[in-house]
Structure formats: C-alpha cells, structure tokens
Amino acid sequence: MNSKNKVYIFDTTLRDGEQVPGCQLNTVEKIQLAKALEGLGVDVIEAGFPVSSPGDFNSVREISKAVTWPTICALTRAVEKDIDVAADALKYAKRKRIHTGIGTSDYHIRYKFNSNEEEILERAVHAVKYAKKYVEDVEFYAEDAGRTDNAYLARVVEAVIKAGATVVNIPDTTGYCLPGEYGAKIQYLFDHVDGIENAIISTHCHNDLGMATANTMAGILHGARQVEVTINGVGERAGNTALEEIVMILKAHKELQLETGINTTKIHQVSRDVSSLMNMPVQPNKAIVGRNAFAHSSGIHQDGVLKNTLTYEIIDPKDIGLDNNSIVLTARSGHAALKHRLEVLGIKLTPEKLDQVYSEFLKLADKKKEINDDDILVLAGADRAESHHIKLEYLQATSGVGIHPIASIGLDIAGEKFEAAATGNGPVDAAINALRQIIRRDMVIKDFTIQNITRGSNDACKVHMQVEHEGRGYYGFATNTDIVTASVECFLDCVNKFVRK
Ligand code: KIV
Ligand code: ZN
C-alpha cells in the first residue's frame, strides 16, 4: 500500500468515546477493548487523558503494557504538568504518542482562555516542543478548529509542524461544519501551510448535526490521512464519527483507491463488545452494525437478494463478520449446530465446556423460541456465577397492582445457607433489600442498566450494575429471562468481587 493511499485509523473509543455519562469502563474492561481494537487492526489507540484522574492514568499505563502493535496515545492540554503525566503513563508503550493541543476558535481564545491569538499560538508551539522532549510522535489538536478562522488556523498548523508535530488534528469539536465547509478547510491548509507535507492531517468530527461521517469523508477527500473515530460512533452528546462507517465506505468505494489496515471481519464482534461493556445499545438501523443493517424485509428486496445479493446489498455481511447463512437455533438444534455457531462467532470451547453451554442453551431455548447470537455469546460466558463465593439458591418475588412488593431469598455462602425476606417499592428493590439483610455491608448502587437482547416479552435481558463499596466501584453483569433474577444475580456479581477481600 502506497502511504498516500493509506488512511490511518485513530480509535478514541477509550477516550472521547468513554466520556459518555454512565458508560465509564474500569481498567480491566479497557484492556479487554484495547486488545479487541488491536485485533481489529487500528493504527492508534487513544487510551485516555492521564492527568484527569488516577483511573485514566492507570488505564493508559496498563493498556501500554498489554498492547503490542498499535501506537498508544495519551491526551493532554497544552500544559506542562499534563504532558509530564502523559509521558509517565506511556512509559511502557512500545509505540507512543502524546496528543496535546489548545482551543483556537475565537470562542475558546476569548471566553475560555481570556487570551489573544498570539499568546495561544505561543502556547501551542511550546506544548509541542515540550512534548517532543519525551516522545518523537507528537500530535497537536486545534480544538474547535471547525469554527476557527482558516487563516489563523493555517498559521497555527504551520507553527506546530515547524515545532515538530508529526500529526495535526483539525477537530470539528461542536459538530457544526457542513461537509463542503470542512473539506474546504482541509484543502485551505494544504494550499496555505508551508511544510504541511511533513505531517499527517487528521480529522476529528462530532455528530451533533448528524454530519460526522460526511465531514470525515470530506476531510479524507481533501487530503486528510488520519481519521479519529469510535466504535459504534459512541461519544459525548451525539457522539463521534463511527469507525465502521468510514472503514466500510473506503472498502465499498474502491475507485477512491484508499485503504485502511482494518480486518473488517472483526467489526461486528468489536461493535458488540463495546455495546455490552459500555451499556450502550446500538440503534437497530445504525449503518453497518445495527441489527437491521442487512435485514431485508420487503418482499421485493428479499426476492432480489435471493436472486443475486448485488441487487440490494452494497456490502457483503460476511465482510463485517456476519455470517448471513446463520442457522436459526432452537430447542431442536444439536451440539454440532451450537458448536458451528460458536465458531462463527469466534469462540472455541473445550468439549466439557461445550456440554455445559449446550445444557444451558437447552434451558434457554425452552423459554425462548429462537436463540440468537447475543444469547449464545452470553451463554458462552455465563458461567461466572459458578465460581461465586456467594450463590443465589432461590428467589421468590411477588408484585402487582394492589399488593405490596415482597421478596424472599436464599443464599449459599461458601456452603452455608442463609435466608431473608423484605419488602420494597418493586420486586427488584424488595429482593435486593432481602439480600442486604444477609450481606450486611455498605453497598451503594451507582449504576443499574437493564437491556433486552432482541425484542419480545420472552426475551432474555442483560443487566449491568456498578456498586460502590468502601469508596471503590465494582462492576457486575448477569443475564436471565427473569428480570428480577437477572438484577439480583448482577448485584451478587458485584458483591462477589469484594466480599472475599
Ligand atoms: O473534540 C475535540 O476537540 C477533542 C479534542 C480534545 C481532540 O476531543
Ligand atoms: Zn472530540
């Protein structure tokens, strides 16, 4: 691949993407996603903003140790302390980058910094030179570049490249630009910045007006060769440009002769990982990764696709890792069908583990008509309760109109049996109150999300919870067709993480 034809994929799911309230990940989950991103083939992983919290610092450090091929990037403001801390967090990275920058629009210069253009330009140059003392690869961002005057932006870009910036990021921070305007901005820089060939120009588009992908494409078409993106387009407010959209646009439009290093067959799986770890369901009609993205429902389309997929499909679902010929799994499916499906989903199990998952599968298939990929993935990882110190023995909850919700619960704690009953403002509250009577610890539920897996009243639900105990957050996950049982199992999953300490 000629370097002019390569578009570098800079993934910021773990930094800009993770700024969504309620979607924060712990370090273990971030490492899991970083490794999935490495498998996907991203060029750069923006792992966090180390000065912002000890958690972010730790995540950048641990991801640096865990990941081999992609460059690990840490965000900073144009502040020496931030840069010192970022360099420290990146200590173990095999390839490292510091991403420093400052706001360059009038709004930022006057209202955020109470400053002027010359002072901001000096601070930008100083930050790049300072970061260069630590790392060779320094990326500069001109925050709110989308609303920055082009002539001033060109002066800043020229100065930071002279100071040693290897990549210059032109963020449309507020998602305000029109595609033509953003493309023209990138073109203006190519036409007016001396030395621009010494750096890679990067796009970073937000989706406030639904134009992030269009703007990113406009940037690419005018010469940008790095794109800053997130899986599923997650990110603050309306999110960032979705990685899968840009990658598949470039793959579908071969005439552009632009390529990425992404193994597209992993897109579907990584999209699911992000959705489930961040508790963010993917909208069904989301381009590329929504569950309806390849579902032809009208008779005319079905007829056309059956005759030749090219009639209505511009992307082969297999290209993103979806096996379209999936056999529908039901209670009548055998071992072999389940094994095949698991392998298609990238999961290889030992024969013993397969037996165990198969018997769980049969139990679920008895309750649900069709078992889908989400159910199977959950089943394959659903043995976590077995290793629990505290296990749920039984649960009975009563609720309804005109009665006070009440629950009784039985727990097995390392072989010993405990029972309790309690009331609450609903069956889940009653069950958790009963559980608290047995486990007398200080536990505050900080986050609690219930998601259905597909649709329908017979669906299994996924529950994610964060419980705070002695100042630390513990994350739990459980799934069940019974919403109360799933909630209690999820609470227990959290409790089991600190109870043996
Ligand atoms: O949107 C933005 O401007 C950013 C920068 C910090 C790169 O996320
Ligand atoms: Zn951003």
Coordinates of C-alpha atoms and ligand atoms in Angstrom, one line a residue:
M1 CA 0.0 0.0 0.0
N2 CA 1.4 3.4 -1.0
S3 CA 1.5 5.6 2.1
K4 CA -0.6 8.2 0.2
N5 CA -3.3 5.6 -0.2
K6 CA -3.4 4.6 3.5
V7 CA -5.9 6.2 5.8
Y8 CA -4.7 5.7 9.4
I9 CA -7.3 4.7 11.9
F10 CA -7.0 6.5 15.2
D11 CA -9.5 5.0 17.6
T12 CA -10.7 7.2 20.5
T13 CA -13.4 4.9 21.9
L14 CA -11.5 4.7 25.2
R15 CA -11.0 8.4 25.5
D16 CA -13.6 10.6 23.7
G17 CA -16.0 7.7 23.4
E18 CA -15.8 6.9 27.1
Q19 CA -16.7 10.5 28.1
V20 CA -20.4 9.5 27.9
P21 CA -22.0 9.7 31.3
G22 CA -22.9 6.2 32.7
C23 CA -20.6 4.4 30.1
Q24 CA -17.3 4.5 32.0
L25 CA -15.2 1.4 31.9
N26 CA -12.9 0.1 34.5
T27 CA -9.2 -0.7 33.7
V28 CA -9.9 -4.4 33.1
E29 CA -12.7 -3.6 30.6
K30 CA -10.5 -1.0 28.9
I31 CA -7.7 -3.5 28.5
Q32 CA -10.2 -6.0 27.0
L33 CA -11.3 -3.4 24.5
A34 CA -7.8 -2.3 23.7
K35 CA -6.9 -5.8 22.8
A36 CA -10.0 -6.2 20.7
L37 CA -9.0 -2.9 18.9
E38 CA -5.5 -4.3 18.4
G39 CA -7.1 -7.4 16.8
L40 CA -9.2 -5.2 14.6
G41 CA -6.1 -3.6 13.3
V42 CA -6.4 0.1 14.4
D43 CA -3.2 2.1 14.0
V44 CA -3.6 4.3 17.1
I45 CA -5.4 3.7 20.4
E46 CA -6.1 6.9 22.3
A47 CA -6.2 5.3 25.7
G48 CA -7.1 8.2 28.0
F49 CA -6.3 11.6 29.4
P50 CA -3.9 10.6 32.2
V51 CA -3.8 13.8 34.2
S52 CA -7.6 13.8 34.5
S53 CA -7.8 11.0 37.1
P54 CA -5.7 8.2 38.7
G55 CA -8.1 5.8 36.9
D56 CA -7.2 7.3 33.5
F57 CA -3.5 7.3 34.3
N58 CA -3.7 3.7 35.3
S59 CA -5.6 2.6 32.2
V60 CA -3.1 4.3 29.9
R61 CA -0.3 2.6 31.7
E62 CA -1.9 -0.9 31.7
I63 CA -3.0 -0.7 28.1
S64 CA 0.6 0.3 27.2
K65 CA 1.8 -2.9 28.8
A66 CA -1.0 -5.1 27.3
V67 CA -0.9 -3.9 23.7
T68 CA 1.9 -4.6 21.2
W69 CA 1.3 -3.2 17.7
P70 CA -0.9 0.0 17.7
T71 CA 0.6 3.3 18.9
I72 CA -0.8 4.2 22.3
C73 CA -1.8 7.8 22.6
A74 CA -2.4 9.9 25.7
L75 CA -4.3 13.2 25.6
T76 CA -3.1 16.4 27.3
R77 CA -3.9 20.1 27.4
A78 CA -1.2 22.5 26.4
V79 CA 0.1 22.4 29.9
E80 CA 3.5 21.1 31.1
K81 CA 2.1 19.1 34.0
D82 CA -0.3 17.3 31.7
I83 CA 2.5 16.4 29.3
D84 CA 4.7 15.2 32.2
V85 CA 2.0 12.9 33.5
A86 CA 1.1 11.6 30.0
A87 CA 4.8 10.8 29.3
D88 CA 4.9 8.9 32.6
A89 CA 1.7 7.0 31.8
L90 CA 3.1 6.0 28.4
K91 CA 6.3 4.7 29.9
Y92 CA 5.7 1.0 28.9
A93 CA 4.2 1.6 25.5
K94 CA 6.1 0.1 22.6
R95 CA 5.0 2.9 20.3
K96 CA 3.8 6.1 22.0
R97 CA 2.2 9.4 21.1
I98 CA 1.4 12.5 23.1
H99 CA -1.7 14.3 21.8
T100 CA -1.6 17.9 23.0
G101 CA -3.5 21.0 22.0
I102 CA -5.5 24.1 22.7
G103 CA -8.6 25.9 21.6
T104 CA -8.1 28.1 18.5
S105 CA -11.5 29.5 17.7
D106 CA -12.4 33.0 18.9
Y107 CA -14.9 31.5 21.3
H108 CA -12.1 29.5 23.0
I109 CA -9.5 32.2 22.8
R110 CA -11.6 35.0 24.2
Y111 CA -14.1 33.2 26.6
K112 CA -12.2 30.0 27.7
F113 CA -8.7 31.5 27.9
N114 CA -9.4 35.2 28.1
S115 CA -6.4 35.5 25.8
N116 CA -5.4 36.5 22.3
E117 CA -4.3 34.8 19.1
E118 CA -0.5 35.4 19.5
E119 CA -0.5 34.1 23.1
I120 CA -2.4 30.9 22.1
L121 CA 0.0 30.3 19.1
E122 CA 2.9 30.6 21.5
R123 CA 1.3 28.1 24.0
A124 CA 0.6 25.7 21.1
V125 CA 4.2 25.8 19.9
H126 CA 5.6 25.5 23.5
A127 CA 3.4 22.5 24.2
V128 CA 4.6 20.6 21.1
K129 CA 8.3 21.4 21.8
Y130 CA 7.8 20.3 25.4
A131 CA 6.1 17.0 24.4
K132 CA 8.9 16.4 21.9
K133 CA 11.3 16.2 24.9
Y134 CA 9.6 12.9 25.8
V135 CA 8.4 11.4 22.5
E136 CA 9.1 11.6 18.8
D137 CA 5.5 11.2 17.8
V138 CA 3.5 14.3 18.9
E139 CA 0.1 15.1 17.6
F140 CA -1.4 18.6 18.0
Y141 CA -5.1 19.4 18.1
A142 CA -6.6 22.8 17.4
E143 CA -9.7 22.5 19.5
D144 CA -12.8 23.9 17.8
A145 CA -10.9 24.1 14.5
G146 CA -14.3 23.7 12.8
R147 CA -15.2 27.3 13.9
T148 CA -11.6 28.7 13.7
D149 CA -10.8 31.3 11.1
N150 CA -8.9 29.5 8.3
A151 CA -6.1 32.0 8.0
Y152 CA -5.3 31.8 11.7
L153 CA -5.7 28.0 11.8
A154 CA -3.1 27.8 8.9
R155 CA -0.7 29.9 11.0
V156 CA -1.1 27.6 14.0
V157 CA -0.8 24.5 11.9
E158 CA 2.4 25.8 10.2
A159 CA 3.9 26.8 13.5
V160 CA 3.3 23.4 15.3
I161 CA 4.6 21.4 12.3
K162 CA 7.8 23.6 12.5
A163 CA 7.9 22.8 16.2
G164 CA 7.9 19.1 15.4
A165 CA 4.3 17.9 15.4
T166 CA 4.0 14.7 13.4
V167 CA 0.2 14.7 13.1
V168 CA -2.1 17.7 13.2
N169 CA -5.7 17.2 14.2
I170 CA -8.5 19.5 12.9
P171 CA -11.4 18.8 15.2
D172 CA -14.9 19.9 14.5
T173 CA -15.4 19.9 18.2
T174 CA -19.0 21.1 18.2
G175 CA -20.1 19.2 15.1
Y176 CA -21.1 22.4 13.4
C177 CA -19.4 22.3 10.0
L178 CA -21.1 21.4 6.7
P179 CA -19.2 18.7 4.7
G180 CA -18.3 21.2 2.0
E181 CA -17.0 23.7 4.6
Y182 CA -15.0 21.1 6.4
G183 CA -13.5 19.7 3.2
A184 CA -12.6 23.3 2.1
K185 CA -10.9 23.9 5.5
I186 CA -8.6 20.9 5.0
Q187 CA -8.0 22.0 1.4
Y188 CA -7.1 25.5 2.6
L189 CA -4.5 24.1 4.9
F190 CA -2.9 22.0 2.1
D191 CA -2.9 25.2 0.0
H192 CA -1.5 27.6 2.6
V193 CA 0.6 25.8 5.1
D194 CA 4.3 25.6 4.3
G195 CA 5.7 22.2 5.3
I196 CA 2.4 20.5 5.5
E197 CA 3.9 17.5 3.8
N198 CA 5.9 16.9 7.0
A199 CA 2.8 16.0 9.0
I200 CA -0.3 13.9 8.7
I201 CA -3.5 15.9 8.8
S202 CA -6.2 14.3 10.9
T203 CA -10.0 14.6 11.0
H204 CA -11.9 14.5 14.3
C205 CA -15.6 15.1 13.8
H206 CA -18.5 15.2 16.2
N207 CA -22.0 14.2 15.2
D208 CA -24.2 17.0 16.7
L209 CA -25.9 17.7 13.4
G210 CA -25.5 14.1 12.1
M211 CA -22.7 15.1 9.7
A212 CA -19.7 13.4 11.4
T213 CA -19.2 10.7 8.8
A214 CA -19.9 13.1 5.9
N215 CA -17.4 15.6 7.3
T216 CA -14.7 13.0 7.9
M217 CA -15.1 11.8 4.3
A218 CA -14.9 15.4 3.0
G219 CA -11.6 15.7 5.0
I220 CA -10.2 12.5 3.5
L221 CA -11.2 13.6 0.0
H222 CA -9.2 16.8 0.5
G223 CA -6.1 15.0 1.8
A224 CA -6.5 14.1 5.5
R225 CA -4.9 10.7 6.0
Q226 CA -5.8 10.0 9.6
V227 CA -9.3 9.7 11.0
E228 CA -10.3 9.9 14.7
V229 CA -13.2 7.6 15.2
T230 CA -15.0 5.5 17.8
I231 CA -16.7 2.1 17.6
N232 CA -20.5 2.5 17.1
G233 CA -19.9 6.3 17.0
V234 CA -20.0 6.4 20.8
G235 CA -19.0 9.7 22.4
E236 CA -20.3 12.7 24.3
R237 CA -23.6 14.2 23.1
A238 CA -24.4 12.8 19.6
G239 CA -21.0 11.0 19.5
N240 CA -18.0 10.9 17.2
T241 CA -17.5 9.6 13.7
A242 CA -18.2 5.8 13.6
L243 CA -15.1 3.7 12.8
E244 CA -17.1 1.1 11.0
E245 CA -18.8 3.6 8.7
I246 CA -15.5 5.2 7.4
V247 CA -13.8 1.8 7.0
M248 CA -16.7 0.3 5.1
I249 CA -17.1 3.4 2.9
L250 CA -13.5 3.2 1.9
K251 CA -13.9 -0.6 1.3
A252 CA -17.1 -0.2 -0.8
H253 CA -15.8 2.8 -2.8
K254 CA -12.8 1.0 -4.4
E255 CA -12.5 3.9 -7.0
L256 CA -11.1 6.1 -4.2
Q257 CA -8.1 3.7 -4.0
L258 CA -7.8 4.3 -0.3
E259 CA -7.2 1.6 2.3
T260 CA -7.1 1.1 6.0
G261 CA -5.4 -1.7 7.9
I262 CA -8.6 -2.8 9.5
N263 CA -9.6 -6.5 9.5
T264 CA -13.3 -5.7 8.7
T265 CA -14.4 -9.2 9.6
K266 CA -13.9 -8.3 13.3
I267 CA -16.1 -5.2 13.1
H268 CA -19.4 -6.9 14.2
Q269 CA -17.8 -8.6 17.2
V270 CA -16.0 -5.4 18.4
S271 CA -19.2 -3.4 18.0
R272 CA -20.9 -5.9 20.3
D273 CA -18.1 -5.8 22.8
V274 CA -18.3 -2.0 23.0
S275 CA -22.1 -2.0 23.2
S276 CA -22.2 -4.5 26.0
L277 CA -19.3 -3.2 28.1
M278 CA -20.5 0.4 27.8
N279 CA -24.2 -0.5 28.3
M280 CA -25.0 1.3 25.1
P281 CA -27.4 -0.5 22.8
V282 CA -26.8 0.0 19.1
Q283 CA -29.8 1.5 17.4
P284 CA -31.3 -1.2 15.1
N285 CA -31.0 0.9 11.9
K286 CA -27.4 2.0 12.7
A287 CA -25.3 1.8 9.5
I288 CA -23.1 -1.3 9.2
V289 CA -23.6 -2.6 12.8
G290 CA -27.3 -2.2 13.6
R291 CA -29.2 -5.4 13.7
N292 CA -31.4 -4.4 10.8
A293 CA -28.4 -3.1 8.7
F294 CA -28.6 -6.2 6.5
A295 CA -32.2 -7.4 7.2
H296 CA -34.2 -7.1 4.0
S297 CA -37.8 -7.3 5.0
S298 CA -39.8 -6.2 2.0
G299 CA -40.8 -8.9 -0.5
I300 CA -39.3 -7.1 -3.5
H301 CA -35.9 -6.8 -1.7
Q302 CA -36.0 -10.4 -0.5
D303 CA -36.7 -11.6 -4.0
G304 CA -33.9 -9.5 -5.4
V305 CA -31.4 -10.6 -2.8
L306 CA -32.3 -14.2 -3.2
K307 CA -31.6 -13.9 -7.0
N308 CA -28.4 -12.0 -6.5
T309 CA -27.2 -10.2 -3.4
L310 CA -25.7 -7.4 -5.5
T311 CA -29.3 -6.2 -6.3
Y312 CA -29.7 -4.6 -2.9
E313 CA -26.5 -5.2 -0.9
I314 CA -23.5 -2.9 -1.4
I315 CA -21.6 -4.7 1.4
D316 CA -21.3 -8.4 1.9
P317 CA -22.4 -9.0 5.5
K318 CA -19.5 -11.5 5.8
D319 CA -17.1 -8.6 5.3
I320 CA -18.0 -7.3 8.8
G321 CA -18.1 -10.8 10.3
L322 CA -21.7 -11.5 10.0
D323 CA -22.5 -15.0 8.8
N324 CA -25.6 -14.4 6.8
N325 CA -26.3 -18.1 6.3
S326 CA -26.8 -18.4 10.0
I327 CA -28.9 -21.4 11.0
V328 CA -31.7 -20.4 13.4
L329 CA -31.0 -22.2 16.6
T330 CA -34.0 -23.6 18.5
A331 CA -34.6 -26.2 21.2
R332 CA -34.3 -28.9 18.5
S333 CA -30.8 -27.8 17.5
G334 CA -28.0 -30.3 18.3
H335 CA -24.5 -29.9 19.7
A336 CA -23.0 -29.6 16.2
A337 CA -25.2 -26.6 15.3
L338 CA -24.3 -24.8 18.5
K339 CA -20.6 -25.6 18.1
H340 CA -20.7 -24.2 14.5
R341 CA -22.4 -21.1 15.6
L342 CA -19.9 -20.5 18.4
E343 CA -17.1 -20.9 16.0
V344 CA -18.6 -18.5 13.6
L345 CA -18.7 -16.1 16.5
G346 CA -15.0 -16.7 17.2
I347 CA -15.5 -18.9 20.2
K348 CA -13.8 -22.3 20.6
L349 CA -14.8 -24.3 23.6
T350 CA -13.4 -27.4 25.1
P351 CA -15.7 -30.5 24.8
E352 CA -16.6 -30.3 28.5
K353 CA -17.4 -26.5 28.3
L354 CA -19.4 -27.1 25.2
D355 CA -21.5 -29.7 27.0
Q356 CA -22.1 -27.3 29.8
V357 CA -23.1 -24.4 27.4
Y358 CA -25.3 -26.8 25.5
S359 CA -27.3 -27.7 28.5
E360 CA -27.7 -24.0 29.4
F361 CA -28.7 -23.4 25.8
L362 CA -31.4 -26.1 26.0
K363 CA -32.8 -24.5 29.2
L364 CA -32.9 -21.1 27.5
A365 CA -34.4 -22.5 24.3
D366 CA -37.2 -23.9 26.3
K367 CA -38.1 -20.4 27.4
K368 CA -37.3 -18.5 24.2
K369 CA -38.4 -19.6 20.7
E370 CA -35.3 -18.6 18.8
I371 CA -31.8 -18.3 20.2
N372 CA -29.8 -15.5 18.6
D373 CA -26.1 -14.7 18.6
D374 CA -26.3 -12.4 21.6
D375 CA -27.9 -15.1 23.7
I376 CA -25.2 -17.5 22.6
L377 CA -22.4 -15.1 23.5
V378 CA -23.9 -14.5 26.9
L379 CA -24.3 -18.3 27.4
A380 CA -20.7 -19.0 26.5
G381 CA -19.5 -16.5 29.1
A382 CA -22.3 -17.1 31.6
D383 CA -20.6 -19.5 33.9
R384 CA -19.3 -16.7 36.1
A385 CA -21.9 -17.4 38.8
E386 CA -20.4 -20.9 39.3
S387 CA -17.2 -19.5 40.7
H388 CA -19.0 -17.1 43.1
H389 CA -18.4 -17.3 46.8
I390 CA -22.0 -16.2 47.4
K391 CA -24.5 -18.0 45.2
L392 CA -28.2 -17.4 44.8
E393 CA -30.1 -20.6 45.9
Y394 CA -33.7 -19.4 45.4
L395 CA -35.6 -16.3 44.9
Q396 CA -39.3 -15.6 45.1
A397 CA -40.8 -12.2 44.5
T398 CA -44.4 -11.1 44.4
S399 CA -45.6 -7.8 43.0
G400 CA -48.6 -6.4 41.2
V401 CA -51.4 -4.0 41.4
G402 CA -52.9 -3.6 44.9
I403 CA -50.2 -5.6 46.7
H404 CA -47.1 -4.6 48.4
P405 CA -44.0 -6.0 46.6
I406 CA -42.2 -8.6 48.8
A407 CA -39.3 -11.0 48.1
S408 CA -37.7 -13.9 49.9
I409 CA -34.3 -15.0 49.1
G410 CA -31.9 -17.9 49.9
L411 CA -28.1 -17.6 49.6
D412 CA -25.4 -20.2 49.7
I413 CA -22.3 -18.5 51.2
A414 CA -19.4 -21.0 51.0
G415 CA -21.7 -23.9 51.7
E416 CA -23.7 -22.3 54.5
K417 CA -27.4 -21.4 53.8
F418 CA -28.9 -18.1 54.6
E419 CA -32.5 -16.8 54.1
A420 CA -34.2 -13.4 54.4
A421 CA -37.4 -11.7 53.3
A422 CA -38.1 -8.0 52.7
T423 CA -40.4 -5.5 51.1
G424 CA -39.5 -2.7 48.6
N425 CA -41.0 -0.3 46.1
G426 CA -40.9 -3.1 43.5
P427 CA -39.8 -6.7 43.2
V428 CA -36.2 -5.9 42.4
D429 CA -36.0 -3.4 45.3
A430 CA -37.6 -6.0 47.6
A431 CA -35.2 -8.8 46.6
I432 CA -32.1 -6.5 46.9
N433 CA -33.3 -5.4 50.4
A434 CA -33.6 -9.0 51.4
L435 CA -30.1 -9.7 50.1
R436 CA -28.8 -6.7 52.1
Q437 CA -30.2 -8.2 55.2
I438 CA -27.9 -11.2 54.7
I439 CA -24.8 -9.4 53.4
R440 CA -24.5 -6.6 55.9
R441 CA -22.0 -4.4 54.1
D442 CA -22.1 -0.8 53.0
M443 CA -23.1 -1.1 49.3
V444 CA -24.5 1.7 47.1
I445 CA -25.8 1.0 43.7
K446 CA -24.3 3.7 41.4
D447 CA -25.4 2.5 38.1
F448 CA -28.1 0.0 37.0
T449 CA -29.0 -0.7 33.4
I450 CA -31.4 -3.3 32.1
Q451 CA -31.3 -4.1 28.4
N452 CA -33.3 -6.5 26.4
I453 CA -31.2 -8.6 24.0
T454 CA -33.6 -8.5 21.0
R455 CA -37.2 -7.9 21.5
G456 CA -40.4 -9.6 22.6
S457 CA -41.7 -10.4 26.1
N458 CA -39.9 -13.8 26.0
D459 CA -36.5 -12.2 25.6
A460 CA -33.6 -12.6 28.0
C461 CA -32.3 -9.4 29.5
K462 CA -28.8 -8.2 30.3
V463 CA -28.2 -6.3 33.5
H464 CA -25.1 -4.2 34.1
M465 CA -24.6 -2.7 37.6
Q466 CA -22.0 -0.7 39.4
V467 CA -21.9 -1.0 43.2
E468 CA -19.8 1.2 45.4
H469 CA -18.2 -0.3 48.5
E470 CA -15.7 1.5 50.7
G471 CA -15.1 4.1 48.1
R472 CA -14.5 1.7 45.2
G473 CA -16.7 0.8 42.3
Y474 CA -17.4 -2.8 41.4
Y475 CA -19.0 -3.8 38.1
G476 CA -21.4 -6.7 37.6
F477 CA -23.2 -8.4 34.8
A478 CA -25.9 -11.0 34.5
T479 CA -28.5 -12.3 32.1
N480 CA -31.7 -14.2 32.6
T481 CA -35.2 -14.3 31.1
D482 CA -36.4 -13.2 34.5
I483 CA -35.7 -9.5 35.1
V484 CA -35.7 -9.8 38.9
T485 CA -33.4 -12.8 38.9
A486 CA -31.0 -11.1 36.5
S487 CA -30.9 -8.0 38.7
V488 CA -30.2 -10.0 41.9
E489 CA -27.5 -12.1 40.1
C490 CA -26.0 -8.9 38.8
F491 CA -25.9 -7.4 42.3
L492 CA -24.3 -10.6 43.5
D493 CA -21.7 -10.5 40.7
C494 CA -20.6 -7.1 42.1
V495 CA -20.7 -8.2 45.7
N496 CA -18.7 -11.4 44.9
K497 CA -15.9 -9.1 43.6
F498 CA -15.2 -7.5 47.0
V499 CA -16.6 -9.9 49.5
R500 CA -13.6 -12.2 49.8
K501 CA -11.1 -9.4 50.1
Ligands
KIV1 O1 -13.5 17.2 20.1 C1 -12.3 17.6 20.4 O2 -12.0 18.8 20.0 C2 -11.5 16.8 21.1 C3 -10.0 17.2 21.3 C4 -9.6 17.1 22.7 C5 -9.1 16.4 20.4 O3 -11.9 15.7 21.5
ZN2 ZN -13.7 15.1 20.5

